[in-house]
XYZ file of C-alpha atoms in Angstrom:
762
model
C -141.693 8.401 46.265
C -141.188 7.697 49.982
C -143.077 4.705 50.627
C -141.366 2.330 52.587
C -140.937 2.154 56.661
C -138.048 -0.123 57.147
C -136.729 -1.884 60.519
C -133.576 -4.070 61.238
C -135.522 -5.406 64.386
C -138.742 -6.922 65.289
C -141.221 -4.707 67.354
C -141.295 -5.071 70.959
C -144.218 -2.787 71.885
C -147.313 -1.519 70.166
C -145.957 1.940 68.961
C -143.098 -0.135 67.147
C -145.330 -2.619 65.556
C -146.835 -1.866 61.910
C -150.449 -1.339 61.040
C -152.427 -3.216 58.130
C -155.967 -2.970 57.738
C -158.862 -3.027 55.276
C -161.252 -0.625 57.030
C -163.248 -3.166 58.941
C -160.112 -5.685 59.909
C -157.123 -4.341 61.806
C -153.693 -5.996 63.028
C -150.448 -4.675 64.286
C -147.477 -6.783 63.133
C -144.540 -7.242 65.572
C -142.945 -9.940 63.532
C -140.829 -11.409 66.301
C -138.761 -14.414 65.582
C -139.334 -16.705 68.284
C -143.260 -15.595 69.127
C -145.145 -13.432 66.665
C -147.856 -11.587 68.653
C -150.499 -10.114 66.339
C -153.175 -7.949 67.970
C -156.482 -7.967 66.141
C -159.517 -5.548 65.493
C -162.627 -5.364 63.905
C -164.448 -1.861 63.380
C -167.809 -3.164 64.712
C -166.262 -4.628 67.999
C -167.664 -2.103 70.495
C -169.314 -2.276 73.781
C -173.029 -0.996 74.436
C -176.055 -1.666 72.187
C -178.606 0.418 70.544
C -180.050 3.461 72.329
C -179.048 6.719 74.200
C -178.359 7.846 77.581
C -180.824 10.576 78.043
C -180.884 12.667 81.443
C -184.287 13.292 83.326
C -184.739 17.145 83.706
C -181.748 17.930 81.401
C -184.158 20.769 79.339
C -184.915 22.330 82.833
C -181.148 22.273 83.645
C -180.331 24.029 80.342
C -182.838 26.761 80.752
C -181.670 27.231 84.422
C -178.074 27.329 83.351
C -178.945 29.597 80.291
C -180.913 32.004 82.770
C -177.787 32.128 85.200
C -175.591 33.064 82.256
C -177.814 35.866 81.386
C -177.620 37.185 84.891
C -173.575 36.989 84.634
C -173.278 33.934 87.134
C -171.007 31.904 84.820
C -169.753 29.498 87.341
C -172.975 28.666 88.766
C -174.239 28.251 85.439
C -171.471 25.670 84.860
C -172.334 23.892 88.197
C -175.718 23.621 87.180
C -175.036 21.761 83.824
C -172.339 19.417 85.569
C -174.618 18.251 88.090
C -177.943 18.160 85.927
C -177.126 17.947 82.373
C -174.066 16.028 81.936
C -175.013 12.322 81.323
C -173.362 8.767 80.901
C -169.850 8.063 79.321
C -170.319 6.803 75.816
C -169.267 3.446 74.575
C -165.601 1.708 73.945
C -163.821 0.233 70.849
C -162.451 -2.921 71.790
C -159.624 -5.390 70.608
C -160.775 -8.674 69.080
C -157.867 -10.969 70.525
C -154.577 -11.544 69.669
C -153.044 -14.545 67.193
C -149.663 -15.784 68.218
C -147.456 -17.807 65.869
C -144.771 -19.467 67.589
C -141.505 -20.162 65.619
C -140.092 -23.750 66.659
C -136.567 -23.178 65.290
C -133.357 -22.187 67.096
C -129.894 -20.476 66.389
C -128.600 -16.965 65.831
C -130.616 -14.298 63.953
C -129.017 -12.637 61.001
C -129.838 -9.918 58.353
C -133.161 -9.269 59.716
C -135.401 -6.772 58.069
C -138.870 -5.688 58.548
C -140.733 -3.445 55.831
C -144.125 -1.910 55.528
C -144.793 -1.119 51.766
C -147.231 1.629 51.660
C -148.190 1.167 47.843
C -148.677 -2.679 48.524
C -150.281 -2.273 51.845
C -148.038 -5.292 53.006
C -145.471 -6.060 55.735
C -142.788 -8.141 54.624
C -139.980 -9.778 56.938
C -137.003 -11.746 56.062
C -134.110 -13.182 58.071
C -131.739 -16.114 58.299
C -131.611 -18.379 61.447
C -129.372 -21.615 61.549
C -128.571 -21.749 57.878
C -132.480 -21.225 57.034
C -133.766 -18.349 55.136
C -137.108 -17.288 56.346
C -139.410 -14.789 54.555
C -142.863 -13.647 55.634
C -145.756 -11.650 54.321
C -148.696 -10.007 56.033
C -151.662 -8.098 54.510
C -155.330 -7.743 54.999
C -157.439 -7.827 51.712
C -160.350 -5.693 51.171
C -161.808 -7.896 48.270
C -161.582 -10.910 50.135
C -161.926 -9.597 53.714
C -159.409 -11.151 55.447
C -155.814 -11.245 57.143
C -153.156 -13.292 55.088
C -149.956 -14.453 56.499
C -147.428 -16.488 54.171
C -144.390 -18.059 56.050
C -141.739 -19.522 53.874
C -138.569 -20.938 54.483
C -135.454 -22.566 52.417
C -135.725 -25.513 54.376
C -138.587 -27.303 56.358
C -139.338 -25.825 59.735
C -142.221 -26.001 62.229
C -144.752 -23.545 63.643
C -147.568 -23.330 66.398
C -150.585 -21.159 66.209
C -152.648 -20.177 69.197
C -154.898 -17.351 70.145
C -154.970 -14.878 72.880
C -157.904 -12.918 74.339
C -159.102 -10.310 76.678
C -162.360 -10.069 78.510
C -165.204 -12.333 77.906
C -163.724 -14.077 75.280
C -162.268 -17.578 74.243
C -160.059 -19.327 71.902
C -160.142 -23.121 71.020
C -158.723 -25.391 68.322
C -160.294 -28.176 66.469
C -160.424 -29.733 63.263
C -157.153 -27.728 62.400
C -158.988 -24.397 62.737
C -158.354 -22.030 65.399
C -161.585 -20.315 66.764
C -162.085 -17.095 68.552
C -165.365 -16.133 70.211
C -166.065 -12.860 71.793
C -168.906 -10.927 73.518
C -168.450 -7.231 74.242
C -169.449 -5.632 77.455
C -173.028 -3.878 77.608
C -171.051 -1.324 79.625
C -167.709 -0.273 80.300
C -166.154 2.939 81.639
C -163.332 5.013 80.236
C -160.008 3.815 81.614
C -160.033 7.079 83.541
C -163.131 6.655 84.962
C -163.163 2.742 85.218
C -164.636 2.860 88.816
C -167.564 4.831 87.836
C -169.103 2.400 85.338
C -168.095 -1.242 86.340
C -167.792 -3.914 83.309
C -171.139 -5.476 82.890
C -172.784 -7.878 80.314
C -176.415 -8.701 79.380
C -175.996 -10.649 76.233
C -177.417 -7.874 74.064
C -174.113 -6.521 73.154
C -171.969 -7.150 70.082
C -170.510 -10.790 69.688
C -167.989 -11.986 67.263
C -166.692 -15.242 65.639
C -163.102 -15.432 64.296
C -161.414 -18.285 62.538
C -157.640 -19.145 60.992
C -156.661 -21.961 59.162
C -153.552 -23.220 58.047
C -152.691 -24.544 54.580
C -149.085 -25.828 54.218
C -147.006 -28.344 52.236
C -146.101 -30.215 55.368
C -148.443 -31.848 58.080
C -150.930 -29.839 60.310
C -152.237 -31.061 63.517
C -154.390 -29.948 66.308
C -153.364 -30.445 70.033
C -155.052 -28.725 72.724
C -155.846 -25.350 71.750
C -153.103 -24.974 69.307
C -152.328 -25.876 65.643
C -149.161 -26.991 64.739
C -147.331 -27.217 61.403
C -144.417 -29.601 61.146
C -141.854 -29.792 58.462
C -143.062 -27.214 56.092
C -141.411 -24.669 53.812
C -144.741 -22.857 52.729
C -147.056 -22.079 55.080
C -150.319 -19.824 54.664
C -152.570 -18.670 57.569
C -156.198 -17.582 56.502
C -158.058 -15.400 58.991
C -161.483 -13.851 59.012
C -163.985 -12.550 61.362
C -167.587 -11.827 61.686
C -169.696 -9.869 64.217
C -173.393 -9.636 65.281
C -173.690 -5.904 64.549
C -176.459 -5.111 62.168
C -176.664 -1.243 62.138
C -176.780 1.349 65.075
C -180.545 1.045 65.511
C -181.159 -2.862 65.756
C -180.132 -5.236 68.529
C -176.597 -6.911 67.183
C -178.110 -10.403 67.177
C -176.984 -11.394 63.286
C -175.590 -15.038 63.353
C -171.442 -14.998 63.327
C -170.181 -18.622 63.908
C -171.551 -20.245 60.491
C -170.951 -17.337 58.210
C -167.637 -17.263 59.462
C -167.049 -20.772 58.995
C -168.423 -20.803 55.662
C -166.303 -17.730 54.720
C -162.762 -19.498 55.849
C -163.817 -22.694 53.995
C -164.412 -20.470 50.860
C -161.236 -18.535 51.400
C -158.894 -21.787 51.608
C -160.076 -22.787 48.271
C -158.360 -19.613 46.858
C -154.702 -19.678 46.254
C -152.530 -17.122 48.144
C -151.026 -15.629 45.171
C -154.736 -15.010 43.491
C -155.904 -13.227 47.075
C -152.324 -11.354 47.248
C -152.529 -10.165 43.702
C -156.408 -8.901 44.044
C -155.151 -7.115 47.136
C -152.310 -5.241 45.497
C -154.196 -4.291 42.718
C -157.194 -2.918 44.944
C -154.826 -0.902 47.582
C -152.112 0.553 44.900
C -155.079 1.805 42.624
C -156.173 4.230 45.704
C -152.530 4.940 46.845
C -151.122 5.666 43.474
C -153.758 8.158 42.792
C -151.108 11.038 44.097
C -147.417 10.439 43.237
C -145.218 12.579 45.252
C -141.498 13.707 44.806
C -140.667 16.585 47.503
C -136.925 16.928 46.064
C -135.336 14.927 48.883
C -132.556 12.299 49.016
C -133.572 8.788 49.479
C -132.194 7.809 53.036
C -130.380 4.484 53.508
C -131.280 4.345 57.200
C -134.027 2.632 58.896
C -137.125 4.673 59.821
C -136.757 4.264 63.832
C -133.041 5.398 63.086
C -134.185 8.412 61.235
C -136.553 9.477 63.701
C -133.971 9.121 66.740
C -131.309 10.714 65.050
C -133.935 13.679 64.467
C -133.963 13.693 60.735
C -136.515 16.021 59.789
C -135.410 16.132 55.830
C -137.731 16.489 52.796
C -137.703 12.596 52.775
C -139.165 12.221 56.232
C -141.859 14.859 55.324
C -142.774 12.997 52.095
C -143.011 9.814 54.002
C -145.067 11.219 56.608
C -147.634 12.544 54.074
C -147.700 9.135 52.339
C -148.232 7.562 55.695
C -151.357 9.477 56.187
C -152.940 8.715 52.941
C -151.965 4.753 53.510
C -153.564 5.058 57.067
C -156.751 6.266 55.114
C -156.792 3.704 52.888
C -156.493 1.035 55.655
C -158.917 2.482 58.139
C -161.817 3.923 56.170
C -163.375 2.056 53.131
C -166.586 1.766 51.819
C -168.873 -0.235 54.291
C -166.715 0.210 57.274
C -167.296 2.192 60.287
C -165.820 5.863 60.421
C -162.343 5.852 61.653
C -162.003 6.375 65.477
C -159.296 7.901 67.779
C -157.060 5.036 67.022
C -158.281 4.413 63.596
C -159.065 0.852 63.790
C -155.885 -0.277 65.993
C -156.424 -1.020 69.792
C -154.588 -3.438 71.635
C -156.289 -2.757 75.167
C -159.395 -3.425 76.942
C -159.483 -0.090 78.240
C -158.114 2.148 75.352
C -156.954 5.773 76.003
C -160.369 7.794 75.996
C -162.226 4.767 75.172
C -160.854 4.771 71.673
C -164.326 6.322 70.307
C -165.034 9.509 68.419
C -164.256 12.688 69.837
C -166.009 15.085 67.825
C -165.002 18.481 68.998
C -162.081 18.260 66.409
C -160.488 14.887 66.651
C -163.081 12.724 64.333
C -163.293 15.503 61.799
C -159.569 15.759 61.500
C -159.424 12.269 60.614
C -161.123 13.292 57.263
C -159.269 16.317 56.533
C -157.000 14.938 53.757
C -159.496 12.427 52.404
C -161.091 14.377 49.620
C -158.181 16.482 48.682
C -156.216 13.184 48.292
C -158.614 11.853 45.737
C -159.989 9.274 47.956
C -163.574 10.174 47.987
C -165.067 6.571 48.633
C -162.702 6.632 51.655
C -165.225 9.283 52.955
C -168.320 7.301 52.963
C -167.974 5.969 56.431
C -168.189 9.406 57.993
C -171.125 10.340 55.928
C -172.728 6.949 57.057
C -172.072 8.076 60.825
C -173.617 11.588 60.220
C -176.559 10.263 58.861
C -177.024 7.948 61.789
C -176.359 10.822 64.389
C -178.795 12.965 62.542
C -181.499 10.551 63.431
C -180.611 10.055 67.009
C -179.664 13.702 67.437
C -183.382 14.563 67.008
C -184.102 12.768 70.129
C -181.145 14.798 72.046
C -182.437 18.245 70.722
C -185.604 17.396 71.981
C -185.050 15.848 75.210
C -182.079 18.132 76.462
C -183.126 21.175 74.765
C -186.892 21.198 73.831
C -185.644 21.920 70.292
C -186.679 20.894 66.729
C -183.786 19.725 64.556
C -180.867 17.626 65.516
C -178.035 17.995 67.723
C -174.792 16.134 68.611
C -172.189 16.896 71.299
C -168.366 16.230 71.769
C -168.479 12.325 71.827
C -169.886 9.740 69.943
C -169.789 5.812 69.776
C -170.433 3.192 67.209
C -174.230 3.632 68.308
C -174.111 7.110 66.935
C -174.976 8.330 70.846
C -175.299 12.113 70.296
C -175.797 12.883 74.182
C -173.614 14.811 76.226
C -170.962 12.697 78.709
C -169.319 13.668 81.827
C -171.232 11.591 84.125
C -171.699 14.608 86.734
C -167.783 14.961 87.014
C -166.409 18.300 88.282
C -165.556 20.644 85.445
C -166.829 18.251 82.883
C -168.837 21.113 81.104
C -165.166 21.606 79.640
C -165.611 19.210 77.170
C -169.373 17.596 77.837
C -171.364 20.717 77.261
C -170.484 21.443 73.750
C -173.428 20.996 71.269
C -171.649 22.152 68.104
C -170.667 18.929 66.492
C -173.587 18.401 64.312
C -172.843 21.820 62.881
C -169.208 20.977 62.252
C -169.857 17.585 60.783
C -172.210 19.226 58.051
C -169.195 20.825 56.684
C -168.037 17.356 55.640
C -171.496 16.955 53.734
C -171.234 20.202 51.865
C -167.621 19.311 51.058
C -168.257 15.677 49.690
C -170.371 17.649 47.406
C -167.828 20.460 46.501
C -164.896 18.065 45.655
C -167.261 15.473 43.867
C -169.996 17.459 41.936
C -172.431 14.830 42.807
C -175.780 16.789 42.780
C -177.813 14.028 43.521
C -176.024 13.529 47.051
C -176.306 17.075 47.818
C -179.821 16.778 47.062
C -180.887 13.455 48.718
C -178.373 13.001 51.650
C -176.656 16.606 52.473
C -179.006 19.054 52.303
C -181.702 17.314 54.238
C -179.130 16.671 57.314
C -177.898 20.202 57.051
C -181.171 21.726 57.030
C -182.257 19.767 60.330
C -178.808 20.961 61.856
C -179.502 24.369 60.974
C -183.261 24.305 62.330
C -181.873 23.125 65.681
C -179.458 26.190 65.633
C -182.031 28.638 64.424
C -184.280 27.546 67.368
C -181.447 28.258 69.931
C -180.289 31.692 68.858
C -180.980 34.774 70.845
C -180.728 38.301 69.250
C -178.140 40.844 71.074
C -177.012 43.832 69.840
C -178.368 43.206 66.364
C -176.326 39.840 66.454
C -177.757 36.368 66.906
C -175.795 34.309 69.678
C -175.965 30.745 70.952
C -176.230 30.899 74.573
C -174.330 29.735 76.931
C -171.288 28.416 74.857
C -168.194 26.776 75.523
C -164.940 26.577 73.646
C -163.534 22.987 73.677
C -161.700 21.980 76.721
C -160.450 25.601 77.373
C -161.472 27.899 80.018
C -160.860 31.220 81.621
C -160.367 32.660 85.132
C -162.922 35.039 86.761
C -162.580 35.929 90.309
C -160.324 33.125 90.895
C -162.308 30.370 89.335
C -161.988 28.290 86.468
C -164.920 29.101 83.949
C -165.871 27.291 80.865
C -169.611 28.242 80.426
C -169.717 32.037 78.902
C -172.286 33.958 76.859
C -170.578 32.818 73.518
C -167.555 31.815 71.983
C -166.085 32.443 68.523
C -166.052 28.888 67.370
C -169.750 28.444 68.321
C -170.852 31.477 66.309
C -168.099 30.698 63.406
C -169.570 27.091 62.950
C -173.337 28.381 62.969
C -172.261 31.073 60.188
C -170.525 28.337 58.503
C -173.424 26.018 58.394
C -175.785 28.987 57.674
C -173.719 30.175 54.611
C -173.435 26.382 53.044
C -177.230 25.782 53.504
C -177.776 28.962 51.547
C -175.312 28.273 48.718
C -177.087 24.470 48.907
C -180.460 26.169 48.692
C -179.482 28.432 45.641
C -177.840 25.188 43.922
C -180.937 23.185 44.393
C -183.238 26.240 43.601
C -185.048 26.010 46.788
C -186.887 29.141 48.060
C -188.761 28.937 51.163
C -189.649 30.327 54.369
C -186.661 28.296 55.844
C -184.134 29.675 53.425
C -185.383 33.044 53.778
C -184.562 33.164 57.768
C -181.131 31.339 56.970
C -180.403 34.142 54.590
C -181.701 36.880 56.606
C -179.602 35.595 59.676
C -176.386 34.164 57.945
C -174.478 37.213 58.117
C -175.734 38.334 61.703
C -174.154 34.970 63.490
C -170.198 35.537 62.924
C -168.716 37.528 65.647
C -164.921 38.308 65.336
C -163.072 40.519 67.964
C -159.564 41.219 68.318
C -158.095 41.486 71.659
C -155.456 43.823 73.324
C -152.343 41.716 71.670
C -153.869 41.558 68.399
C -155.233 38.400 68.779
C -158.610 36.843 67.730
C -160.562 36.566 70.891
C -161.783 33.079 71.860
C -164.841 34.487 73.906
C -167.368 37.242 74.151
C -164.913 39.607 75.801
C -160.966 39.512 76.865
C -160.602 37.161 79.969
C -157.642 35.722 81.940
C -156.891 32.521 80.137
C -156.522 29.387 82.073
C -154.071 28.270 79.772
C -152.537 30.699 77.187
C -150.954 27.692 75.366
C -153.713 25.466 75.133
C -153.668 22.605 72.336
C -157.193 23.640 71.496
C -157.172 26.603 68.891
C -160.950 26.475 68.391
C -161.739 29.978 67.850
C -159.603 29.656 64.680
C -162.254 27.503 62.899
C -163.301 30.146 60.561
C -159.581 30.023 59.063
C -159.356 26.378 59.022
C -161.468 24.232 58.309
C -163.589 26.859 57.151
C -162.604 29.704 54.857
C -164.710 32.370 56.462
C -161.466 34.219 57.254
C -158.637 34.562 54.369
C -155.636 36.266 53.915
C -157.252 37.980 50.561
C -160.661 39.207 51.868
C -160.077 39.712 55.620
C -156.542 40.561 56.096
C -156.959 42.256 59.316
C -159.002 39.186 61.102
C -156.243 36.762 59.172
C -153.457 38.909 60.937
C -155.338 38.472 64.072
C -155.421 34.772 63.827
C -151.428 34.641 62.983
C -151.068 36.759 66.361
C -153.058 33.912 68.286
C -150.833 31.219 66.794
C -147.949 33.151 67.897
C -149.317 33.392 71.517
C -150.409 29.675 71.521
C -147.105 28.565 70.526
C -145.783 25.861 68.306
C -145.104 23.043 70.832
C -148.102 21.028 71.748
C -149.775 17.727 71.321
C -149.372 15.623 68.085
C -153.033 16.386 66.653
C -152.677 19.932 67.600
C -149.439 20.493 65.681
C -151.409 18.919 62.810
C -154.060 21.510 63.070
C -151.387 24.324 63.285
C -149.851 23.035 60.220
C -153.129 23.728 58.485
C -153.574 26.774 59.937
C -149.982 28.329 59.115
C -150.595 26.928 55.372
C -154.066 29.122 55.123
C -151.910 31.921 56.445
C -149.478 31.099 53.298
C -146.766 30.806 55.519
C -145.267 27.675 54.073
C -141.821 28.201 56.231
C -143.878 28.044 59.504
C -146.292 25.110 58.360
C -142.933 23.103 57.574
C -141.616 23.944 61.067
C -144.769 22.564 62.508
C -144.362 19.247 60.141
C -140.892 19.058 61.849
C -142.108 19.317 65.360
C -144.469 16.535 64.181
C -141.440 14.246 63.446
C -140.077 14.837 66.751
C -139.300 11.263 68.060
C -141.516 10.152 71.092
C -140.543 6.933 73.033
C -143.514 5.339 74.186
C -144.399 4.803 77.663
C -148.251 3.960 77.468
C -149.052 6.711 79.600
C -151.718 9.680 78.676
C -149.318 12.739 79.332
C -149.941 15.110 76.440
C -148.550 17.981 79.002
C -144.824 16.827 77.832
C -145.609 17.534 73.952
C -146.125 15.358 71.129
C -144.696 13.966 68.058
C -144.281 10.557 66.090
C -143.846 7.133 67.572
C -141.259 4.945 65.857
C -143.704 3.077 63.975
C -144.917 6.506 62.532
C -148.156 7.039 64.416
C -148.931 9.991 66.070
C -148.103 10.532 69.769
C -150.753 12.734 71.392
C -149.345 11.201 73.759
C -150.543 8.657 73.887
C -151.243 7.328 70.122
C -154.109 8.888 68.726
C -154.294 8.670 64.459
C -155.895 12.196 64.192
C -152.325 13.567 64.032
C -151.498 11.554 61.208
C -154.385 12.774 59.405
C -153.952 16.172 60.190
C -150.456 16.541 59.351
C -151.132 14.870 55.993
C -153.944 17.510 55.207
C -151.704 20.167 56.230
C -148.833 19.212 53.721
C -151.394 19.062 50.961
C -152.441 22.274 51.626
C -148.730 23.849 50.997
C -149.241 22.783 47.320
C -153.002 23.322 46.714
C -155.701 25.070 48.281
C -159.450 25.848 47.590
C -160.379 28.828 49.309
C -162.900 31.746 48.163
C -164.123 29.606 44.995
C -160.480 29.506 43.684
C -157.856 26.818 43.245
C -154.637 28.246 44.481
C -151.227 26.345 43.353
C -148.362 26.307 45.668
C -150.012 28.790 48.034
C -147.664 27.969 50.927
C -144.444 26.050 49.313
C -141.687 25.997 52.170
C -138.651 27.594 50.811
C -136.481 24.477 51.169
C -138.800 22.531 48.829
C -136.994 24.168 45.814
C -138.062 21.413 43.265
C -140.387 18.448 42.761
C -143.711 17.410 41.960
C -147.329 16.254 43.506
C -149.673 14.665 41.044
C -153.022 13.761 41.632
C -154.518 15.845 44.149
C -158.222 16.783 43.963
C -159.467 20.305 43.925
C -163.118 21.041 44.472
C -165.148 20.795 41.395
C -163.885 17.359 40.994
C -160.541 18.535 39.212
C -157.661 16.289 39.474
C -154.489 18.579 39.751
C -151.088 17.754 38.797
C -148.275 20.228 40.081
C -144.481 20.271 39.381
C -142.357 23.288 40.479
C -138.646 24.241 40.245
C -136.767 27.152 41.837
C -139.647 27.510 44.281
C -141.857 28.305 41.380
C -144.549 26.707 39.412
C -143.138 24.812 36.442
C -146.106 22.858 34.974
C -149.770 22.368 35.979
C -152.245 20.043 34.684
C -155.737 19.948 35.256
C -158.757 17.202 34.241
C -162.085 16.921 35.107
C -165.019 14.650 33.959
C -167.305 17.981 34.330
C -167.432 20.684 32.092
C -166.641 23.952 34.056
C -165.003 27.385 34.614
C -162.347 27.375 37.039
C -160.450 30.187 38.753
C -156.683 29.401 38.981
C -154.367 31.264 41.292
C -151.206 31.326 40.676
C -148.468 33.531 42.498
C -151.153 35.617 43.747
C -152.980 36.407 40.058
C -156.142 35.028 39.135
C -157.159 33.346 35.646
C -160.418 31.702 34.319
C -159.884 28.783 32.502
C -162.659 27.025 30.787
C -162.274 23.347 31.287
C -163.940 20.566 29.085
C -165.042 17.308 30.530
C -162.259 14.886 30.462
C -159.943 17.096 28.438
C -156.369 17.609 29.876
C -155.503 21.330 30.377
C -151.806 22.369 30.937
C -150.104 25.477 31.988
C -146.504 25.444 31.320
C -144.646 28.248 33.269
C-alpha cells in the first residue's frame, strides 16, 4: 500500500510542508535543520462572534427582483439583488501562530530524509550533521489532544524554542513554558476585499491560550521570550491549546489560560512513548479500515521528484487516494468543526477566500469520500454544522424571503451564518444569490443514514432538518407549465450573455431544480421509512416528480438554464447542472440513458482542464458515466505538478503541489477529497438501490484489490480483481438485509445475515 510521502530536503514554503492534525489542532511541518518553523492552527479560531448579518429591506428587494425576472428583465433583477439584497462578508478562519525550534549546531548536512507516514499520521526526519545523527518525530494526538515533537541526537545538542504571532497576539516565556495568547478580530474582510471591511476588535470574539513545554535529559532554562535546552540527547516538546469558543449561539467567553495550563501540566507527566502509542493505535485503526493495492510498482523516488518528473503511474494514483483518506482523519474528527476550504491548515492572517466554508460545492466535496471510505464518525462535524445552520437559517428564510423553514446560501463560517454575502459588489449575484446549499446539505444527512443504517439518527436529526429545508422550497416554488420552479435562480458562479450583458439571474436553472427534486424524493423515502403520512408528505409526494427539469441543447448537451443561451464561459470550472448525475443519482446510465449521454456531452464541451477541485468533481462524474479510463485521465490531470506562487490564479489550471495538497490554485483541500471519492467510485458505486462492483475500473488497473470500502446499508466490501475482471468479492454487515449486487451489468439478489461474511469467487 502506498502510504509514504518522502523528501530528501526540508520544506521552504507552505506547499512543501507536511500536514498533521487531529481535527482540532493542525500544524505544518517544514523540518528545517537550522530554524524549524511550524505554523499552528485551531479549528475554532475564527473571526467574528454569534449573530447574523441581516439586510434591511432584503425581502422587498427579492420580491422586486422576482417580478423583474417574470417580466424578462433579467439584468435589472440582478442589479436589484446586487444593490439591495447582498449582505456583509462572513468570517475568516485564522492561524494561531508559529512555533520555532532553532538548532544550535553547525556543520554540513548529509543523509537528510523527511517522511509523512499516512498510517501512523507522523512526520519523521533524520540526518547527520558534524558527526551527530539527528532524528525527529512530529504528530498530533487525538486521544491526548496535543502536538508532540521528539528530538533525538547521538551526541548532546542544544536547541532554542520560541513563538511567532500574527494579528493581535503575543508570545512570551516564563517558568520554562512558552505562552501564546491570541484574540481574533471581530471583523476582517476577505483578502480580495480587505479595504471594504477593516480589521476591528471589540473583546467579544474568540480568544486562545496555547502553551509549549520541554522535557529533556539535560538542562532547560528560560531567557527572555525563549526556552533553551542545552547538552541534551532526547528532547520532547508538548504543545496544547484552548480557545474560548463555546458554541455558535453563545458569546465565546470560556476561560482558556487556566485549563490550558492544567492540561499541559498533566500532559508532561505522561511519557512520550505512551502518548505516541495511543496516537498510532487511534489513527491506524481508522486508516487501516481500507487497504489498497492498485497494481503499481513501488517507486524509489521521492514524492516531489515523482511529481516534477510527471510520474502519473498507478502508485501515484494510490498515494493520492490514501492521502485523501489521511486528510479526512487529520482534519475532521468527532467533536471538531467541519473542515473548511483549507482543511485546518492556514498560515495567513488573510487566507484565500477567508478559508471559510464555500457551500456551493466545496464544503460538500470535502465530505464526499468520508462515508464510502468507512469513516462515518468523521462525518459528524458536517452534521453538527448542518444542525446549527438549520437553526440560523430560519431567521434568514424569514428576513430575506418572508418564508417558513430554513435556508442557507453559498457561504458559511464558524458561527453558521446563512445569509447571502457580496457586500453590494458589482456582479456579486454570480455567487451570492444562491439559496440552494440548505437543500444540498440535506443530502449529507440522508446519506449518513443510508450508509450507517442508523434509524434513530434519521428520525431525530435528519428528518426534522430535511423537512424544514423542504418547507422553505415548497413555499418558494411557483407553478409554470405543469412544473414547479424556483425563480429567480442562478447556477453557481457561471453566467450567460444576453444583449451583450453578463447575466446570472434567470427564471430557473437545472441545478436548482435538481437539488429540490433530490431533496423532495429523499424526504419522501424518509417519510416512508418512518411511516409518516401527513399533509406535508402528501404535498411533497404530489410535487416531487414535477420539479426536475432536464433539457437537451443543440449540441446534445444538458442545458444549464431554462433555455439555451450564449454562455459566458463554455469551459467554466463549475458543472453545477450535472448535480443530478453526481452527487445525486437522479440521472444514471441505466435508467435515464439519454440524459446520461447529455451529461457526457456537457463534460466534453466543458473540457478536462480546470482547477484542482473541478477536476476532482469530473473524476466522479466520469466514473458515474461508467467511463473508468476517462476518470483515470482526470486523476492524472490532478497529478499535474504545480509550483506554488501564493497567488489566486485558477485561470492557469490546477493540479497538485509538492506536498500533495490540491492546487486550485491556490491551495484548497476540496480537490484532495474530490479525487479521493472519485477513485473510490471506480471500484464501488451505490446507485439506484444497487451495489455496483468495479463499475468504472480503468483498463490499466489490470489487477489489484481494495478492501474495506463501505456500501449503503452499512455493508463492508472487499474487492479483488485480475485481468480487469472481478476475482473475489466479500461482503459483511451488522444488519440482516437483502442486497442487490451488480457485477458486469448483471444483478443478483443476496441475503446477508448479520455479521456473517458472504463471498463470491468469480
